[in-house]
């Protein structure tokens, strides 16, 4: 099959596909048809190299891009950079984003298998028409120093412009201070802009991170274009052909990544919400069945259920859609689902700020004890969306609701370390203030029996020691209707 025929099929029979459409192995590129050894692809240099976790420490996915078909997609690798004595052939797909002047992008993917956890590998990618520089990565293995576990950089909302956290994360990744990146939605601002050139530039900018450690991604609202086509086609996540919802285990944690955007971009069909919700139920069931081996359950979704920002976003509403479900019907609400299956940590972004919440469920805040994060009776929510983009940071309301424990409007990103089955630490690094810490706290489960679905006794504990926040809750006397009425009355009397 020639590339020209592929082009005709793509545009004459358009369809939204959530699978990577690989080119036939026996294809003949246009330059090959000329049967002239002096002619090859004009743009065969690989770029935008990124690795991702393959769902097992022995597997890594490698993804890169060229601007012309190179026919071969090869990774050469080995334990010595002078001797890359192993190689694997990958597959290539064409990505046309349906912009008016779509650029032909060739996305190459290769799977490295049989990796030895803890072993450092050197590699480069490409073909006879161009090779990348030699990079290195270490196959994932729990750390042996300072308590063990894995260390994750956690953030969302990182753009091509004003990416204030980028340099710090690049340095940490290359120095071995991070094991993985969890990017909780919103990339580049936006990947589809300038016929996709903004997405190309973003992936070049993160290459000093993503070529060294796995870069794991969740979709955000800035990826909306043509049903998230840039996100689907540019990334490679485990156990999924589309990257929009997937899960994986690493060490003591089960990570569950999902799309909050299905609830807002409904022009692509409500079936997307249902399909994901059904998948969430099945995945959470399996995760709980395996909880003795993998106790922590951590979710990643872009738009939060709760927040204290002064912007009118969904998370500021009494019945936020992500929390309670679709308007009127309350279908497919996520808060109850995550509570019933005992999710421990919920990672969010979207708000261009940092906010740590007290354990909370159904607007009841567990903040009335000395150790609220030790065996909490509800999930812990963390919002970290201030990595840096052209839209700058958000501000908070003057008097935040009771669920708000710690807040920062400075640029920064999170560092999460899961030490073992009982201890998880989270820090928020403030890059605007030279790397100081805006927050540093622990979530502790004193034994494995506390990793389980929340039960009636947890609700009782929550209600006994917590604070319920009804719709008309008075966060501050200045917000109270009665107080406002008194102020208006006083002004009225002063006027006369």
Coordinates of C-alpha atoms in Angstrom, one line a residue, residues 23-24 46-47 52 60 92 105 119 137 145 154 159 176 193 206 218 223 246 370 387 394 414 421 430 435 452 472 496:
X23 CA 1.4 1.6 8.4
X24 CA 1.8 -1.8 6.7
X46 CA 14.1 11.6 14.7
X47 CA 13.0 14.0 17.5
X52 CA 6.8 5.6 29.1
X60 CA 9.4 0.4 28.4
X92 CA 5.1 3.7 12.5
X105 CA 3.8 13.5 11.2
X119 CA 19.9 -1.8 35.2
X137 CA 17.3 5.3 31.4
X145 CA 18.5 4.4 49.8
X154 CA 3.4 15.5 39.8
X159 CA 3.0 25.1 28.4
X176 CA 18.4 10.5 38.9
X193 CA -2.0 25.3 17.5
X206 CA 10.2 18.0 27.6
X218 CA -3.6 12.3 31.6
X223 CA -6.3 18.7 24.4
X246 CA -5.8 3.3 31.6
X370 CA -4.8 15.9 65.6
X387 CA 3.9 24.2 36.5
X394 CA -4.8 31.6 39.7
X414 CA 4.7 18.3 43.3
X421 CA 2.5 0.1 52.0
X430 CA 8.0 26.5 44.8
X435 CA 12.9 25.7 45.2
X452 CA -9.8 -0.9 51.7
X472 CA -25.5 28.0 52.1
X496 CA -30.5 59.1 55.9

